[in-house]
Amino acid sequence: MDLSIDRRSLADFNRNLSDIERKQLPFAAAVAVNKTAREVIAHLKERMEVVFDRPTPFTKNAFELKPAATRQSAKATVTEKPMQGRRHYLKVQELGGPREQTGLEKLLSMKAAWGGVIQSVIPATGSPFDNARLDRYGNWSSGERNQVLSALSAQRDTRSNTTAASRKRAKSRATYFVPKHGLAPGVYRRKAPGEIPVRVLKFSSDRPSYPKLLGFMDGTEEIFRQRIGENLAQALAAALRTAR
């Protein structure tokens, strides 16, 4: 999102300035816009703490500032970082509606030996028979995710997939499998032969849909309106002290 002081407001501000203040105004405007943009990013991080359950550092640091060029432009841009831009979950949380499949879901829909449709997958938790391993942010642990992909021969690097030989070498390691019948759809973990398996991943044929939650656009505009006037006055005062 582009953040800038509209020309009419800048003209009104400029009308009552002295010559030396007018000379410093372009510099002060760029400084003020950059400071306000950083405050917008701080607000977004705080907002994520409210609307998300234990957001990861990757999520909280999703936005970056492309600053205004001093004396040349009083426009800054707050945008998703390139790594985030290739993902879709923040966009869905902002706009609401159904989301596209994740990379994991696409892999499992192609590789899992399941007769039904796999549109989405959800870590299975909440009971003795649904017991996915979660990390401290409440997400499915990357370690178990990799184990599942290896067991189902779904790793992008085929050398990481579990083979019959590697399975024999690690007899004490938990096994993961997709049952063909008799159990609810998903991926199951069994620690030892004969042990009752527990589900670690649920399969669903439904496309997940989300309400509007993040409020990036509205929150950005509100913070900018609230803070730009004070930041411009402070930046101009600082510029004048330096000029004198």
PDB file of C-alpha atoms in Angstrom:
ATOM      1  CA  MET A   1       0.000   0.000   0.000  1.00  0.00           C
ATOM      2  CA  ASP A   2       1.308   3.462  -0.956  1.00  0.00           C
ATOM      3  CA  LEU A   3       1.357   6.098   1.792  1.00  0.00           C
ATOM      4  CA  SER A   4       1.721   9.762   0.910  1.00  0.00           C
ATOM      5  CA  ILE A   5       0.536  13.223   1.971  1.00  0.00           C
ATOM      6  CA  ASP A   6      -2.104  14.417  -0.472  1.00  0.00           C
ATOM      7  CA  ARG A   7      -1.230  17.595  -2.358  1.00  0.00           C
ATOM      8  CA  ARG A   8      -4.101  19.647  -0.945  1.00  0.00           C
ATOM      9  CA  SER A   9      -3.076  18.954   2.654  1.00  0.00           C
ATOM     10  CA  LEU A  10       0.538  19.745   1.833  1.00  0.00           C
ATOM     11  CA  ALA A  11      -0.494  22.981   0.130  1.00  0.00           C
ATOM     12  CA  ASP A  12      -2.570  24.004   3.152  1.00  0.00           C
ATOM     13  CA  PHE A  13       0.365  23.243   5.423  1.00  0.00           C
ATOM     14  CA  ASN A  14       2.724  25.127   3.134  1.00  0.00           C
ATOM     15  CA  ARG A  15       0.571  28.287   2.983  1.00  0.00           C
ATOM     16  CA  ASN A  16       1.545  29.592   6.413  1.00  0.00           C
ATOM     17  CA  LEU A  17       5.242  28.732   6.292  1.00  0.00           C
ATOM     18  CA  SER A  18       8.209  31.034   6.044  1.00  0.00           C
ATOM     19  CA  ASP A  19      10.650  30.781   3.134  1.00  0.00           C
ATOM     20  CA  ILE A  20      13.116  28.688   5.122  1.00  0.00           C
ATOM     21  CA  GLU A  21      10.323  26.372   6.278  1.00  0.00           C
ATOM     22  CA  ARG A  22       9.109  25.906   2.684  1.00  0.00           C
ATOM     23  CA  LYS A  23      12.646  24.993   1.667  1.00  0.00           C
ATOM     24  CA  GLN A  24      12.810  22.279   4.329  1.00  0.00           C
ATOM     25  CA  LEU A  25       9.263  20.997   3.759  1.00  0.00           C
ATOM     26  CA  PRO A  26      10.035  18.343   1.060  1.00  0.00           C
ATOM     27  CA  PHE A  27      12.706  16.775   3.256  1.00  0.00           C
ATOM     28  CA  ALA A  28      10.431  16.888   6.332  1.00  0.00           C
ATOM     29  CA  ALA A  29       7.536  15.374   4.383  1.00  0.00           C
ATOM     30  CA  ALA A  30       9.649  12.387   3.297  1.00  0.00           C
ATOM     31  CA  VAL A  31      10.912  11.861   6.857  1.00  0.00           C
ATOM     32  CA  ALA A  32       7.358  12.077   8.247  1.00  0.00           C
ATOM     33  CA  VAL A  33       5.929   9.643   5.720  1.00  0.00           C
ATOM     34  CA  ASN A  34       8.693   7.119   6.435  1.00  0.00           C
ATOM     35  CA  LYS A  35       8.182   7.397  10.196  1.00  0.00           C
ATOM     36  CA  THR A  36       4.426   6.968   9.809  1.00  0.00           C
ATOM     37  CA  ALA A  37       4.934   3.939   7.568  1.00  0.00           C
ATOM     38  CA  ARG A  38       7.105   2.322  10.254  1.00  0.00           C
ATOM     39  CA  GLU A  39       4.311   2.995  12.760  1.00  0.00           C
ATOM     40  CA  VAL A  40       1.882   1.308  10.365  1.00  0.00           C
ATOM     41  CA  ILE A  41       4.077  -1.813  10.305  1.00  0.00           C
ATOM     42  CA  ALA A  42       4.262  -1.782  14.119  1.00  0.00           C
ATOM     43  CA  HIS A  43       0.464  -1.545  14.216  1.00  0.00           C
ATOM     44  CA  LEU A  44       0.152  -4.531  11.886  1.00  0.00           C
ATOM     45  CA  LYS A  45       2.337  -6.628  14.189  1.00  0.00           C
ATOM     46  CA  GLU A  46       0.169  -5.666  17.170  1.00  0.00           C
ATOM     47  CA  ARG A  47      -2.968  -6.453  15.175  1.00  0.00           C
ATOM     48  CA  MET A  48      -1.664  -9.917  14.358  1.00  0.00           C
ATOM     49  CA  GLU A  49      -1.160 -10.619  18.057  1.00  0.00           C
ATOM     50  CA  VAL A  50      -4.860  -9.865  18.584  1.00  0.00           C
ATOM     51  CA  VAL A  51      -6.485 -11.676  15.645  1.00  0.00           C
ATOM     52  CA  PHE A  52      -4.123 -14.665  15.251  1.00  0.00           C
ATOM     53  CA  ASP A  53      -3.368 -17.420  17.735  1.00  0.00           C
ATOM     54  CA  ARG A  54       0.370 -17.308  18.458  1.00  0.00           C
ATOM     55  CA  PRO A  55       1.551 -15.846  15.123  1.00  0.00           C
ATOM     56  CA  THR A  56       5.037 -16.927  14.122  1.00  0.00           C
ATOM     57  CA  PRO A  57       7.897 -14.426  13.664  1.00  0.00           C
ATOM     58  CA  PHE A  58       7.685 -15.164   9.928  1.00  0.00           C
ATOM     59  CA  THR A  59       4.078 -13.962   9.922  1.00  0.00           C
ATOM     60  CA  LYS A  60       4.638 -10.922  12.150  1.00  0.00           C
ATOM     61  CA  ASN A  61       7.559  -9.790   9.992  1.00  0.00           C
ATOM     62  CA  ALA A  62       5.629 -10.253   6.736  1.00  0.00           C
ATOM     63  CA  PHE A  63       5.638  -6.566   5.764  1.00  0.00           C
ATOM     64  CA  GLU A  64       8.470  -4.290   4.717  1.00  0.00           C
ATOM     65  CA  LEU A  65       8.936  -0.587   4.060  1.00  0.00           C
ATOM     66  CA  LYS A  66      10.039   0.877   0.758  1.00  0.00           C
ATOM     67  CA  PRO A  67      10.868   4.366   2.019  1.00  0.00           C
ATOM     68  CA  ALA A  68      10.201   7.690   0.407  1.00  0.00           C
ATOM     69  CA  ALA A  69      13.223   9.136  -1.369  1.00  0.00           C
ATOM     70  CA  THR A  70      14.392  12.159   0.627  1.00  0.00           C
ATOM     71  CA  ARG A  71      13.534  15.482  -1.096  1.00  0.00           C
ATOM     72  CA  GLN A  72      12.371  13.634  -4.202  1.00  0.00           C
ATOM     73  CA  SER A  73       9.216  11.858  -3.120  1.00  0.00           C
ATOM     74  CA  ALA A  74       6.933  11.942  -0.102  1.00  0.00           C
ATOM     75  CA  LYS A  75       5.519   8.492  -0.847  1.00  0.00           C
ATOM     76  CA  ALA A  76       6.419   5.337   1.054  1.00  0.00           C
ATOM     77  CA  THR A  77       5.135   1.842   0.353  1.00  0.00           C
ATOM     78  CA  VAL A  78       4.249  -0.853   2.882  1.00  0.00           C
ATOM     79  CA  THR A  79       4.151  -4.206   1.123  1.00  0.00           C
ATOM     80  CA  GLU A  80       4.510  -7.922   1.729  1.00  0.00           C
ATOM     81  CA  LYS A  81       8.059  -9.218   1.606  1.00  0.00           C
ATOM     82  CA  PRO A  82       8.809 -11.241  -1.548  1.00  0.00           C
ATOM     83  CA  MET A  83       8.828 -14.533   0.380  1.00  0.00           C
ATOM     84  CA  GLN A  84       5.373 -13.753   1.787  1.00  0.00           C
ATOM     85  CA  GLY A  85       4.032 -12.540  -1.540  1.00  0.00           C
ATOM     86  CA  ARG A  86       4.282 -16.068  -2.935  1.00  0.00           C
ATOM     87  CA  ARG A  87       1.971 -17.324  -0.211  1.00  0.00           C
ATOM     88  CA  HIS A  88      -1.700 -16.615   0.141  1.00  0.00           C
ATOM     89  CA  TYR A  89      -2.757 -16.972   3.766  1.00  0.00           C
ATOM     90  CA  LEU A  90      -2.411 -13.289   4.737  1.00  0.00           C
ATOM     91  CA  LYS A  91      -4.333 -12.198   1.646  1.00  0.00           C
ATOM     92  CA  VAL A  92      -7.175 -14.534   2.618  1.00  0.00           C
ATOM     93  CA  GLN A  93      -7.144 -13.212   6.184  1.00  0.00           C
ATOM     94  CA  GLU A  94      -7.396  -9.672   4.794  1.00  0.00           C
ATOM     95  CA  LEU A  95     -10.039 -10.164   2.097  1.00  0.00           C
ATOM     96  CA  GLY A  96     -11.944 -13.165   3.469  1.00  0.00           C
ATOM     97  CA  GLY A  97     -13.322 -16.022   1.404  1.00  0.00           C
ATOM     98  CA  PRO A  98     -11.976 -19.419   0.304  1.00  0.00           C
ATOM     99  CA  ARG A  99      -8.262 -20.069   0.109  1.00  0.00           C
ATOM    100  CA  GLU A 100      -6.213 -21.964  -2.438  1.00  0.00           C
ATOM    101  CA  GLN A 101      -4.498 -25.249  -1.633  1.00  0.00           C
ATOM    102  CA  THR A 102      -1.185 -25.080   0.176  1.00  0.00           C
ATOM    103  CA  GLY A 103       1.893 -26.801  -1.200  1.00  0.00           C
ATOM    104  CA  LEU A 104       1.431 -29.577   1.355  1.00  0.00           C
ATOM    105  CA  GLU A 105      -2.175 -30.123   0.329  1.00  0.00           C
ATOM    106  CA  LYS A 106      -1.252 -30.309  -3.347  1.00  0.00           C
ATOM    107  CA  LEU A 107       1.454 -32.869  -2.599  1.00  0.00           C
ATOM    108  CA  LEU A 108      -0.849 -35.067  -0.531  1.00  0.00           C
ATOM    109  CA  SER A 109      -3.701 -34.843  -3.028  1.00  0.00           C
ATOM    110  CA  MET A 110      -1.313 -36.314  -5.618  1.00  0.00           C
ATOM    111  CA  LYS A 111       0.722 -38.712  -3.492  1.00  0.00           C
ATOM    112  CA  ALA A 112      -1.484 -40.036  -0.688  1.00  0.00           C
ATOM    113  CA  ALA A 113      -3.071 -43.389  -1.472  1.00  0.00           C
ATOM    114  CA  TRP A 114      -6.588 -42.205  -0.704  1.00  0.00           C
ATOM    115  CA  GLY A 115      -9.667 -42.878  -2.814  1.00  0.00           C
ATOM    116  CA  GLY A 116     -11.448 -39.631  -1.911  1.00  0.00           C
ATOM    117  CA  VAL A 117     -10.774 -36.007  -2.712  1.00  0.00           C
ATOM    118  CA  ILE A 118      -8.134 -34.205  -0.615  1.00  0.00           C
ATOM    119  CA  GLN A 119      -8.855 -30.500  -0.876  1.00  0.00           C
ATOM    120  CA  SER A 120      -7.474 -29.496   2.517  1.00  0.00           C
ATOM    121  CA  VAL A 121      -5.629 -31.042   5.443  1.00  0.00           C
ATOM    122  CA  ILE A 122      -5.795 -30.148   9.137  1.00  0.00           C
ATOM    123  CA  PRO A 123      -3.548 -31.314  12.007  1.00  0.00           C
ATOM    124  CA  ALA A 124      -5.554 -33.747  14.112  1.00  0.00           C
ATOM    125  CA  THR A 125      -5.688 -32.719  17.773  1.00  0.00           C
ATOM    126  CA  GLY A 126      -8.006 -32.704  20.754  1.00  0.00           C
ATOM    127  CA  SER A 127      -8.392 -36.374  21.692  1.00  0.00           C
ATOM    128  CA  PRO A 128      -6.274 -39.433  22.545  1.00  0.00           C
ATOM    129  CA  PHE A 129      -6.919 -40.695  18.998  1.00  0.00           C
ATOM    130  CA  ASP A 130      -6.130 -37.358  17.298  1.00  0.00           C
ATOM    131  CA  ASN A 131      -2.641 -36.465  18.385  1.00  0.00           C
ATOM    132  CA  ALA A 132      -0.529 -34.526  15.881  1.00  0.00           C
ATOM    133  CA  ARG A 133       2.716 -33.071  17.166  1.00  0.00           C
ATOM    134  CA  LEU A 134       2.516 -29.288  17.332  1.00  0.00           C
ATOM    135  CA  ASP A 135       5.215 -26.645  17.690  1.00  0.00           C
ATOM    136  CA  ARG A 136       5.104 -23.795  20.197  1.00  0.00           C
ATOM    137  CA  TYR A 137       2.996 -21.705  17.816  1.00  0.00           C
ATOM    138  CA  GLY A 138       0.290 -24.348  17.569  1.00  0.00           C
ATOM    139  CA  ASN A 139       1.248 -25.391  14.045  1.00  0.00           C
ATOM    140  CA  TRP A 140       1.964 -28.912  12.863  1.00  0.00           C
ATOM    141  CA  SER A 141       5.603 -29.622  13.654  1.00  0.00           C
ATOM    142  CA  SER A 142       7.929 -29.525  10.683  1.00  0.00           C
ATOM    143  CA  GLY A 143       9.643 -32.680  11.936  1.00  0.00           C
ATOM    144  CA  GLU A 144       6.492 -34.776  11.846  1.00  0.00           C
ATOM    145  CA  ARG A 145       5.417 -33.194   8.553  1.00  0.00           C
ATOM    146  CA  ASN A 146       8.694 -34.329   6.972  1.00  0.00           C
ATOM    147  CA  GLN A 147       8.282 -37.802   8.452  1.00  0.00           C
ATOM    148  CA  VAL A 148       4.796 -38.073   6.972  1.00  0.00           C
ATOM    149  CA  LEU A 149       5.919 -36.901   3.536  1.00  0.00           C
ATOM    150  CA  SER A 150       8.816 -39.367   3.599  1.00  0.00           C
ATOM    151  CA  ALA A 151       6.572 -42.237   4.651  1.00  0.00           C
ATOM    152  CA  LEU A 152       4.081 -41.444   1.869  1.00  0.00           C
ATOM    153  CA  SER A 153       6.859 -41.002  -0.720  1.00  0.00           C
ATOM    154  CA  ALA A 154       5.757 -37.391  -1.168  1.00  0.00           C
ATOM    155  CA  GLN A 155       9.048 -35.576  -0.544  1.00  0.00           C
ATOM    156  CA  ARG A 156      10.089 -33.321  -3.430  1.00  0.00           C
ATOM    157  CA  ASP A 157      13.600 -34.709  -2.970  1.00  0.00           C
ATOM    158  CA  THR A 158      12.962 -38.405  -3.562  1.00  0.00           C
ATOM    159  CA  ARG A 159      16.157 -39.309  -1.699  1.00  0.00           C
ATOM    160  CA  SER A 160      14.376 -38.247   1.503  1.00  0.00           C
ATOM    161  CA  ASN A 161      11.513 -40.713   1.045  1.00  0.00           C
ATOM    162  CA  THR A 162      11.302 -43.768   3.288  1.00  0.00           C
ATOM    163  CA  THR A 163      12.350 -47.024   1.600  1.00  0.00           C
ATOM    164  CA  ALA A 164      11.921 -50.633   2.645  1.00  0.00           C
ATOM    165  CA  ALA A 165      15.614 -50.747   3.545  1.00  0.00           C
ATOM    166  CA  SER A 166      15.514 -47.596   5.663  1.00  0.00           C
ATOM    167  CA  ARG A 167      12.373 -48.874   7.376  1.00  0.00           C
ATOM    168  CA  LYS A 168      14.199 -52.056   8.409  1.00  0.00           C
ATOM    169  CA  ARG A 169      17.133 -50.060   9.756  1.00  0.00           C
ATOM    170  CA  ALA A 170      14.846 -47.981  11.989  1.00  0.00           C
ATOM    171  CA  LYS A 171      12.427 -50.552  13.389  1.00  0.00           C
ATOM    172  CA  SER A 172      11.746 -48.471  16.516  1.00  0.00           C
ATOM    173  CA  ARG A 173      10.726 -45.395  14.517  1.00  0.00           C
ATOM    174  CA  ALA A 174       7.018 -44.563  14.261  1.00  0.00           C
ATOM    175  CA  THR A 175       5.353 -45.426  10.972  1.00  0.00           C
ATOM    176  CA  TYR A 176       2.838 -43.246   9.137  1.00  0.00           C
ATOM    177  CA  PHE A 177       0.175 -44.494   6.767  1.00  0.00           C
ATOM    178  CA  VAL A 178      -3.143 -43.668   5.097  1.00  0.00           C
ATOM    179  CA  PRO A 179      -5.760 -46.356   5.891  1.00  0.00           C
ATOM    180  CA  LYS A 180      -7.841 -47.594   2.980  1.00  0.00           C
ATOM    181  CA  HIS A 181     -10.945 -48.278   5.103  1.00  0.00           C
ATOM    182  CA  GLY A 182     -12.204 -48.603   8.665  1.00  0.00           C
ATOM    183  CA  LEU A 183     -10.796 -45.325   9.973  1.00  0.00           C
ATOM    184  CA  ALA A 184     -11.652 -41.668   9.463  1.00  0.00           C
ATOM    185  CA  PRO A 185      -9.845 -40.052   6.508  1.00  0.00           C
ATOM    186  CA  GLY A 186      -6.319 -38.908   7.239  1.00  0.00           C
ATOM    187  CA  VAL A 187      -2.756 -39.877   8.040  1.00  0.00           C
ATOM    188  CA  TYR A 188      -2.111 -42.098  11.058  1.00  0.00           C
ATOM    189  CA  ARG A 189       0.919 -42.769  13.254  1.00  0.00           C
ATOM    190  CA  ARG A 190       1.708 -46.145  14.783  1.00  0.00           C
ATOM    191  CA  LYS A 191       4.688 -46.475  17.117  1.00  0.00           C
ATOM    192  CA  ALA A 192       4.842 -50.277  17.267  1.00  0.00           C
ATOM    193  CA  PRO A 193       3.251 -53.261  15.490  1.00  0.00           C
ATOM    194  CA  GLY A 194      -0.151 -54.058  16.963  1.00  0.00           C
ATOM    195  CA  GLU A 195      -0.477 -50.684  18.655  1.00  0.00           C
ATOM    196  CA  ILE A 196      -3.670 -48.682  18.130  1.00  0.00           C
ATOM    197  CA  PRO A 197      -2.817 -45.927  15.626  1.00  0.00           C
ATOM    198  CA  VAL A 198      -3.550 -42.258  16.247  1.00  0.00           C
ATOM    199  CA  ARG A 199      -4.471 -39.757  13.570  1.00  0.00           C
ATOM    200  CA  VAL A 200      -2.062 -36.887  12.951  1.00  0.00           C
ATOM    201  CA  LEU A 201      -3.654 -35.303   9.878  1.00  0.00           C
ATOM    202  CA  LYS A 202      -7.283 -34.995   8.798  1.00  0.00           C
ATOM    203  CA  PHE A 203      -8.311 -35.056   5.143  1.00  0.00           C
ATOM    204  CA  SER A 204     -11.210 -32.912   3.978  1.00  0.00           C
ATOM    205  CA  SER A 205     -12.888 -32.482   0.613  1.00  0.00           C
ATOM    206  CA  ASP A 206     -14.026 -28.977   1.616  1.00  0.00           C
ATOM    207  CA  ARG A 207     -12.270 -25.796   0.545  1.00  0.00           C
ATOM    208  CA  PRO A 208     -11.579 -23.749   3.719  1.00  0.00           C
ATOM    209  CA  SER A 209     -13.173 -20.299   3.860  1.00  0.00           C
ATOM    210  CA  TYR A 210     -12.243 -17.456   6.204  1.00  0.00           C
ATOM    211  CA  PRO A 211     -13.885 -14.241   7.421  1.00  0.00           C
ATOM    212  CA  LYS A 212     -12.177 -10.880   6.955  1.00  0.00           C
ATOM    213  CA  LEU A 213      -9.841 -10.732   9.917  1.00  0.00           C
ATOM    214  CA  LEU A 214      -6.582  -8.830   9.498  1.00  0.00           C
ATOM    215  CA  GLY A 215      -7.835  -5.351   8.534  1.00  0.00           C
ATOM    216  CA  PHE A 216      -4.594  -4.336   6.833  1.00  0.00           C
ATOM    217  CA  MET A 217      -6.034  -1.725   4.453  1.00  0.00           C
ATOM    218  CA  ASP A 218      -8.417  -0.057   6.903  1.00  0.00           C
ATOM    219  CA  GLY A 219      -5.901  -0.117   9.750  1.00  0.00           C
ATOM    220  CA  THR A 220      -3.135   1.300   7.582  1.00  0.00           C
ATOM    221  CA  GLU A 221      -5.224   4.228   6.418  1.00  0.00           C
ATOM    222  CA  GLU A 222      -6.439   4.975   9.944  1.00  0.00           C
ATOM    223  CA  ILE A 223      -2.962   4.972  11.492  1.00  0.00           C
ATOM    224  CA  PHE A 224      -1.663   7.144   8.660  1.00  0.00           C
ATOM    225  CA  ARG A 225      -4.407   9.745   9.177  1.00  0.00           C
ATOM    226  CA  GLN A 226      -3.867   9.764  12.926  1.00  0.00           C
ATOM    227  CA  ARG A 227      -0.093  10.115  12.884  1.00  0.00           C
ATOM    228  CA  ILE A 228       1.026  11.978   9.749  1.00  0.00           C
ATOM    229  CA  GLY A 229       0.190  15.498  11.003  1.00  0.00           C
ATOM    230  CA  GLU A 230       2.177  15.206  14.222  1.00  0.00           C
ATOM    231  CA  ASN A 231       5.047  13.425  12.488  1.00  0.00           C
ATOM    232  CA  LEU A 232       5.243  16.128   9.805  1.00  0.00           C
ATOM    233  CA  ALA A 233       5.337  18.917  12.386  1.00  0.00           C
ATOM    234  CA  GLN A 234       8.098  17.123  14.323  1.00  0.00           C
ATOM    235  CA  ALA A 235      10.103  16.400  11.169  1.00  0.00           C
ATOM    236  CA  LEU A 236       9.874  20.018  10.014  1.00  0.00           C
ATOM    237  CA  ALA A 237      10.944  21.313  13.444  1.00  0.00           C
ATOM    238  CA  ALA A 238      13.959  18.980  13.402  1.00  0.00           C
ATOM    239  CA  ALA A 239      14.866  20.029   9.851  1.00  0.00           C
ATOM    240  CA  LEU A 240      14.730  23.704  10.830  1.00  0.00           C
ATOM    241  CA  ARG A 241      16.999  23.132  13.828  1.00  0.00           C
ATOM    242  CA  THR A 242      19.549  21.522  11.521  1.00  0.00           C
ATOM    243  CA  ALA A 243      19.245  24.244   8.889  1.00  0.00           C
ATOM    244  CA  ARG A 244      19.869  27.007  11.390  1.00  0.00           C
TER     245      ARG A 244
END
